[in-house]
CSV table of C-alpha atoms in Angstrom, one decimal:
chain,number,residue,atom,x,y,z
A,1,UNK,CA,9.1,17.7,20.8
A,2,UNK,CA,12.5,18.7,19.4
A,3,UNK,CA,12.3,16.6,16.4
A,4,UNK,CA,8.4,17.6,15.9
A,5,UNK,CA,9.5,21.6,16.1
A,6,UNK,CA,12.1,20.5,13.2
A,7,UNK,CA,10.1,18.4,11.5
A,8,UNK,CA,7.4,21.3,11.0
A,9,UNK,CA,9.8,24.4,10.5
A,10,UNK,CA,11.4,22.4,7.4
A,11,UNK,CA,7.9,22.3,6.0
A,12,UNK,CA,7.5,25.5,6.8
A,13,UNK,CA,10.6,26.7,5.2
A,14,UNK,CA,10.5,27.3,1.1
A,15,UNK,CA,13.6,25.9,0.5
A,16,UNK,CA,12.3,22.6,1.3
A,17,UNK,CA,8.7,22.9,-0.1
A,18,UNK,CA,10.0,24.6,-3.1
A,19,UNK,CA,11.4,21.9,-4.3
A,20,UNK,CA,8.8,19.6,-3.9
A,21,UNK,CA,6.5,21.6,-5.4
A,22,UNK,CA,8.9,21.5,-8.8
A,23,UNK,CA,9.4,17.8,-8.4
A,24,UNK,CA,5.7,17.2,-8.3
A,25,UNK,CA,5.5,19.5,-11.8
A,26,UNK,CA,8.5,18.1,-13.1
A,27,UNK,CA,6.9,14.5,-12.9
A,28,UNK,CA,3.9,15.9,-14.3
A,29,UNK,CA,6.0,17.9,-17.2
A,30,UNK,CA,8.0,14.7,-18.7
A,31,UNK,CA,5.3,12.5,-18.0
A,32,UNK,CA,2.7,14.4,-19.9
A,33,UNK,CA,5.2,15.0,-22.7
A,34,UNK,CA,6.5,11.2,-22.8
A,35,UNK,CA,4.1,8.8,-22.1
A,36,UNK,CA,4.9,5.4,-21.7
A,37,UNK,CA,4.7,3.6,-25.1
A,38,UNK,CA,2.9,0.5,-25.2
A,39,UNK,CA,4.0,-0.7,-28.3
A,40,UNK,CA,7.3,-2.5,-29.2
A,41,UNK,CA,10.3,-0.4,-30.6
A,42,UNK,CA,12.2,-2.3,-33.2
A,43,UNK,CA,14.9,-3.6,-31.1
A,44,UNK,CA,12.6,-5.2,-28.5
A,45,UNK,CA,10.5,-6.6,-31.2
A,46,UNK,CA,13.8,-8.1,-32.9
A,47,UNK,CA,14.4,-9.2,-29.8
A,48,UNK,CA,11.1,-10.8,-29.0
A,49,UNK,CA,11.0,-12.3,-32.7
A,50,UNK,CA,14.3,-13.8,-31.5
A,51,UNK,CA,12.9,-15.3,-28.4
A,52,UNK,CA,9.8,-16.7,-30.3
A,53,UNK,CA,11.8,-18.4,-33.1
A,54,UNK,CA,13.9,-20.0,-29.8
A,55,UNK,CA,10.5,-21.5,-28.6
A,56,UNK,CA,9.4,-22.6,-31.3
A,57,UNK,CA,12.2,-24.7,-32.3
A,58,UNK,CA,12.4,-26.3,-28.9
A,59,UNK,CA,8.5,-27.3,-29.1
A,60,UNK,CA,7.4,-30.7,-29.5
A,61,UNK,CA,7.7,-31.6,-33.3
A,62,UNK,CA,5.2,-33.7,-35.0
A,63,UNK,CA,4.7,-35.9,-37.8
A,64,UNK,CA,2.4,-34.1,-40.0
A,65,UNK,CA,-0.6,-30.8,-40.1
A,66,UNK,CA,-1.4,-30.0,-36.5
A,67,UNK,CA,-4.0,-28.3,-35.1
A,68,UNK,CA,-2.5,-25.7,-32.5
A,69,UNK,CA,-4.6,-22.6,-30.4
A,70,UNK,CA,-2.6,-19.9,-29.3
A,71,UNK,CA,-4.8,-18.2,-26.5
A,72,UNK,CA,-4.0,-13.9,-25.7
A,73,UNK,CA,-0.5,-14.2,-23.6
A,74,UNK,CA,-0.7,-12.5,-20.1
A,75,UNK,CA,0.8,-9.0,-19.6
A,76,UNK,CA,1.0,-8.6,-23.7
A,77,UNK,CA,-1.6,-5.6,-24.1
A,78,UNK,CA,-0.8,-5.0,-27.5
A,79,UNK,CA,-1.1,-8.9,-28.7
A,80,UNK,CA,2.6,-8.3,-30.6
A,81,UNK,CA,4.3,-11.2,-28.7
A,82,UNK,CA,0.8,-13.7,-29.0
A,83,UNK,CA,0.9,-12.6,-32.9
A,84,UNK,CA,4.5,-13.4,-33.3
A,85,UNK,CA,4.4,-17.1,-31.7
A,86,UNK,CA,1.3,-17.5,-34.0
A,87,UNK,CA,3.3,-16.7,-37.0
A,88,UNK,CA,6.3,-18.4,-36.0
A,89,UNK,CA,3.7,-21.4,-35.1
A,90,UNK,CA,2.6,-21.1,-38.7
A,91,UNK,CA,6.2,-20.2,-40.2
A,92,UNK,CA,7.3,-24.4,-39.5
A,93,UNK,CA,4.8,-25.7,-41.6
A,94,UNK,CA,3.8,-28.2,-38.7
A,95,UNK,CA,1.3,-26.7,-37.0
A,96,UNK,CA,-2.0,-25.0,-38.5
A,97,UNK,CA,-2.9,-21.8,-36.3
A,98,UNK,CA,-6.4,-21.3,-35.7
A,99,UNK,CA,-7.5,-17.7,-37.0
A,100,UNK,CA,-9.2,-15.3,-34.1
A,101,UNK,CA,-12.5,-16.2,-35.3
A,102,UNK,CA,-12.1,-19.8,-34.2
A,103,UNK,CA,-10.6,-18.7,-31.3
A,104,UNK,CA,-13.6,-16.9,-30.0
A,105,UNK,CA,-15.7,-19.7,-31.0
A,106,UNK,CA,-13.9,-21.9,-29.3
A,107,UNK,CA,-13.4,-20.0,-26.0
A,108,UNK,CA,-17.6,-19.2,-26.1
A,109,UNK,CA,-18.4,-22.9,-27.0
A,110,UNK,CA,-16.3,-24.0,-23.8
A,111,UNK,CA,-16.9,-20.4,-21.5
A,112,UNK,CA,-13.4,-19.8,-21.1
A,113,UNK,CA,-12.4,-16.4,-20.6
A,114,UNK,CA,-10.7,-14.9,-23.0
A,115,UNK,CA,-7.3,-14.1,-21.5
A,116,UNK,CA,-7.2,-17.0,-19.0
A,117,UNK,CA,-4.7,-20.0,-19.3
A,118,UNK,CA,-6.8,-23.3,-20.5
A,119,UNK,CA,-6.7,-26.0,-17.8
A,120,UNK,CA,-5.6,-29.4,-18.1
A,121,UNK,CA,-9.6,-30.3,-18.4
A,122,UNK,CA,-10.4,-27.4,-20.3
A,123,UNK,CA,-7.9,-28.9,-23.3
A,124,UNK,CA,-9.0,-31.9,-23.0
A,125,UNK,CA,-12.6,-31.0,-23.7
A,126,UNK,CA,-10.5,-29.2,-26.9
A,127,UNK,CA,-8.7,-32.2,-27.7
A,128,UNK,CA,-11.9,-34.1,-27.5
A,129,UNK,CA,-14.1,-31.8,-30.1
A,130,UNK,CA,-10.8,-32.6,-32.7
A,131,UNK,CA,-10.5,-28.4,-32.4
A,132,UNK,CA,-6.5,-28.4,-31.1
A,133,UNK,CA,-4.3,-30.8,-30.4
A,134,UNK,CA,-1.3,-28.2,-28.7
A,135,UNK,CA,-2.7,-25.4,-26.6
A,136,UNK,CA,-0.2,-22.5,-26.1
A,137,UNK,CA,-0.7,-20.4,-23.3
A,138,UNK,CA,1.4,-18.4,-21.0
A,139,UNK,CA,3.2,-15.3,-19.7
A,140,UNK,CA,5.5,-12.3,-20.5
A,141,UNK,CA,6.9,-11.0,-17.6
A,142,UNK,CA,9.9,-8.8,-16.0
A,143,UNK,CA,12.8,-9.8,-14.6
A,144,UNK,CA,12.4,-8.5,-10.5
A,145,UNK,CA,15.7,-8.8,-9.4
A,146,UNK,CA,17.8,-5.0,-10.2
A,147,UNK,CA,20.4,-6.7,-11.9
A,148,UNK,CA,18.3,-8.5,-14.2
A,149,UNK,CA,15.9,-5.5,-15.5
A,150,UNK,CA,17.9,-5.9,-18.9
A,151,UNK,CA,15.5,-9.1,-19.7
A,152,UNK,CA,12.7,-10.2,-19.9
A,153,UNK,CA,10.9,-13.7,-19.6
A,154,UNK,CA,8.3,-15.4,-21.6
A,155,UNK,CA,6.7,-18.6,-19.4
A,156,UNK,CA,4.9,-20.6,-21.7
A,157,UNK,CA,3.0,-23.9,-21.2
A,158,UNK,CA,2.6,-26.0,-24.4
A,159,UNK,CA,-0.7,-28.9,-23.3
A,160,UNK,CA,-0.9,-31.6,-25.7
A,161,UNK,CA,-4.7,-32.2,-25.8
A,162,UNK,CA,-4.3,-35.5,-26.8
A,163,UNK,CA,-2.5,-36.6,-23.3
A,164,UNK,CA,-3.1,-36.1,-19.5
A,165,UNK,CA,-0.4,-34.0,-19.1
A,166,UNK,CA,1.3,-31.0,-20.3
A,167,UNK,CA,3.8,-31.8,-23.2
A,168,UNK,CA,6.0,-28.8,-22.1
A,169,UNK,CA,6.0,-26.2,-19.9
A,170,UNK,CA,9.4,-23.8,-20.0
A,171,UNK,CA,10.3,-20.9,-19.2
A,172,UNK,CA,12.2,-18.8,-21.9
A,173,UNK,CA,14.5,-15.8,-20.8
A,174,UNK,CA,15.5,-12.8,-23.3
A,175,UNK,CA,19.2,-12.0,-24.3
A,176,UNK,CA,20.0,-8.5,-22.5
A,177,UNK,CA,19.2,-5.6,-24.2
A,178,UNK,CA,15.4,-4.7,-23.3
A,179,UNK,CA,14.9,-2.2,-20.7
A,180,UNK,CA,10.9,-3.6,-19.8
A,181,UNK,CA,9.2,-6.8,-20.2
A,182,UNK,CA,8.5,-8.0,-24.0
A,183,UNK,CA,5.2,-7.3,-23.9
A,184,UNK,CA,4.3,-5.1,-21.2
A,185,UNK,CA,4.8,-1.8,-22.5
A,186,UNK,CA,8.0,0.0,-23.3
A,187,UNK,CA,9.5,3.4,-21.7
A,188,UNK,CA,10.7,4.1,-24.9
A,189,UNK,CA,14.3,2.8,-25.3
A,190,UNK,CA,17.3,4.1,-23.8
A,191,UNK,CA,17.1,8.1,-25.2
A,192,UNK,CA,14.1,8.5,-24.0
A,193,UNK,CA,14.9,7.1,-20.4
A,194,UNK,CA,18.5,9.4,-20.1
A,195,UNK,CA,16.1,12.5,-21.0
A,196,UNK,CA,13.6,11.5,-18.7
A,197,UNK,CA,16.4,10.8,-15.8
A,198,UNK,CA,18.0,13.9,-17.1
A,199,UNK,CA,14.8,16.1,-16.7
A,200,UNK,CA,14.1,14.6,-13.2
A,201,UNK,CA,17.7,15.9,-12.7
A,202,UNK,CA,16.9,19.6,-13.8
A,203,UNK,CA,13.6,19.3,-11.6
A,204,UNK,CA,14.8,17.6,-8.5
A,205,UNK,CA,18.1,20.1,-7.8
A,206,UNK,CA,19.6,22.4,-11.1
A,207,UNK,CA,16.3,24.5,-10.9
A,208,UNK,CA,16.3,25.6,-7.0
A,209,UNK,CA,20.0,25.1,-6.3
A,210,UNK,CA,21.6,26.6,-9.6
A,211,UNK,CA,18.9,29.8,-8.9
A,212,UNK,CA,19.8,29.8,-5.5
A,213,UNK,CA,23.3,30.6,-6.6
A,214,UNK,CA,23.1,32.3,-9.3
A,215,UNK,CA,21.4,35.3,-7.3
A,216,UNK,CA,23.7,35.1,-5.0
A,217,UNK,CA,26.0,35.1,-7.6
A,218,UNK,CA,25.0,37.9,-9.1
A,219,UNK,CA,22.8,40.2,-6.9
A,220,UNK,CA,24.9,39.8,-3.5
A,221,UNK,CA,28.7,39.3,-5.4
A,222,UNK,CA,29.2,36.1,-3.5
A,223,UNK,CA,31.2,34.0,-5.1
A,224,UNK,CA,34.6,31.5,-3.8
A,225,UNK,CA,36.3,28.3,-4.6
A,226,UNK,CA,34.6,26.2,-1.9
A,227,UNK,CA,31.1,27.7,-2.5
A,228,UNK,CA,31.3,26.4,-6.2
A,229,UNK,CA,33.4,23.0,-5.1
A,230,UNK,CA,30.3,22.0,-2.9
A,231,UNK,CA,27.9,23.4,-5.5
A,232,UNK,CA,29.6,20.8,-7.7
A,233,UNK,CA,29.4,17.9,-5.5
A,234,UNK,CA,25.7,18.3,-4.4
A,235,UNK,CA,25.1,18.3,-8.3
A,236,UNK,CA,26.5,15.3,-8.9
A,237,UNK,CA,25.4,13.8,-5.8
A,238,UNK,CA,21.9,14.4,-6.8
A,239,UNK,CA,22.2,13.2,-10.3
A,240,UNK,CA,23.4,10.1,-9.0
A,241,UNK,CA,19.8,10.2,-6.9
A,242,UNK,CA,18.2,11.1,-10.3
A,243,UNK,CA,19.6,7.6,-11.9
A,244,UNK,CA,18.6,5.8,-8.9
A,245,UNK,CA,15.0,6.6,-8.9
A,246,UNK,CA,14.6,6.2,-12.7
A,247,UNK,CA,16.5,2.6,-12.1
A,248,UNK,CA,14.0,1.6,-8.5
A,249,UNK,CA,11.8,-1.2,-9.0
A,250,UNK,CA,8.9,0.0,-6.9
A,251,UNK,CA,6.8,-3.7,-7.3
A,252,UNK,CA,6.5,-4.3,-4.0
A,253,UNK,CA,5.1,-2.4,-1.0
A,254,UNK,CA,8.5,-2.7,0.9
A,255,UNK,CA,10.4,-1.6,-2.0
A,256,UNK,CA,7.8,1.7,-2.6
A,257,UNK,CA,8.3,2.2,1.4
A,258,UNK,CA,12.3,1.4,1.1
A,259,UNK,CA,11.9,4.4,-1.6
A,260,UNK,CA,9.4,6.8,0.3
A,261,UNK,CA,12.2,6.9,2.9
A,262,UNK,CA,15.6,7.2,0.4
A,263,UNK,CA,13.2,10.4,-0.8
A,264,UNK,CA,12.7,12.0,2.5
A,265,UNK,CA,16.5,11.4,3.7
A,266,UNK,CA,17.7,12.6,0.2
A,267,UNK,CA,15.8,15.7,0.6
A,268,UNK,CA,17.0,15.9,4.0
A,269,UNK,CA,19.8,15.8,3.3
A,270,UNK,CA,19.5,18.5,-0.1
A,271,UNK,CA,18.2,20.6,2.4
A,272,UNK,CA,21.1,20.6,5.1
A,273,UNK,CA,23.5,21.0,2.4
A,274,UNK,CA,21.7,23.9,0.9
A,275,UNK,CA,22.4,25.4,4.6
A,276,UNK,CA,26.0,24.4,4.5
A,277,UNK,CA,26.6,26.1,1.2
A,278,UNK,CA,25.0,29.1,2.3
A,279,UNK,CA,27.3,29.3,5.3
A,280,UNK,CA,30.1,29.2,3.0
A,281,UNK,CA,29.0,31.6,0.8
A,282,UNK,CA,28.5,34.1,4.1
């Protein structure tokens, strides 16, 4: 009963719902004002023009004008990565692209789905019709592990039509430098993730800590060395939290649970310190 009677008088008290109630606006705030791009900036789409021109000259070479389809890549919204491979394709003078309207003809003709990966039998019946001979089809995707979220990946599987088999089927991994997958969207580059960590700083502890102080600063005249030294550390402590969260990968339902409980002991803990400060300032 003890830890229930706790549990609900820290609800109850406004220095812990206070600033929950700012976080909740804060995320609102930043994310209203910087929505999540979904377009390439111009070093990712260097960077993904790179990575394309590295498939390409690893694909199968051939003797002469080939046939090649080029179905919508998974997890590219915006088609930039799928239209780059396409002009890269087209840029070696071995392979002739099909344009979109043979594309869709082709995918009703056979009733493919549009953004679903052809089938050994499906480009075979492609093969068959004299339509492609190379089918490219495949994945951009982000890097899971935390120490990775720098790159990126691009899975593609090239299917000779002409075979049983697929031709090649390789996995293609970004240089470092992008902070989210090639083709899944972009946060905006590196300025626009400091302000947004920044901001969730200013909403998560300068607002109701700094204004805690400052009135009793300057309404009750309490001011000393140690009040200001702990002031200091909890700000940086919480900054530190601030980076943290902006840097989570949340993918997974353990990881969104591992970070539902680093918030509640973090504000826990926010909260206990708030006490300690105002003991020191008594």
């Amino acid at each position: 009963m003890g830890l229930i009677s706790k549990s609900v008088s820290l609800l109850l008290n406004p220095r812990a719902t206070v600033p929950l109630l700012i976080v909740a606006t804060g995320w609102g705030v930043f994310h209203y004002l910087l929505p999540e791009k979904k377009e390439l900036d111009e070093s990712r789409r260097e960077l993904a023009l790179d990575t394309v021109n590295k498939i390409t000259s690893e694909l199968p070479r051939t003797d002469g004008m080939e046939k090649a389809l080029v179905l919508p890549l998974e997890n590219d919204p915006t088609g930039e990565v799928t239209g780059m491979l396409r002009s890269s394709l087209d840029s070696t003078g071995m392979y002739q692209v099909l344009d979109r309207p043979t594309l869709d003809r082709i995918l009703n003709d056979l009733h493919l789905p549009e953004r679903r990966a052809a089938s050994l039998e499906e480009a075979r019946k492609m093969g068959e019709t004299g339509q492609a001979r190379f089918v490219f089809s495949g994945e951009v995707r982000e890097l899971s592990n935390l120490q990775d979220r720098r790159r990126c990946e691009i899975a593609l599987a090239v299917i000779d039509t002409t075979t049983s088999g697929l031709a090649l089927r390789r996995t293609w991994t970004s240089e470092a430098g992008t902070l989210a997958a090639l083709g899944g969207g972009s946060s905006g580059g590196v300025k626009v993730f400091l302000l947004k960590t920044l901001l969730l700083f200013f909403f998560v502890i300068a607002l109701p800590v700094i204004t805690f102080k400052l009135v009793q600063i300057v309404v009750a005249q309490e001011s000393n060395a140690v009040n200001l030294f702990m002031l200091i550390g909890y700000t940086v402590a919480d900054l530190l939290f601030a980076f943290f969260l902006m840097g989570f990968d949340a993918s997974s339902a353990s990881r969104q649970t591992a970070l539902a409980l680093v918030v509640i002991a973090a504000f826990w803990l926010n909260y206990k310190i708030c006490d300690r400060i105002e003991a020191l300032g008594r």
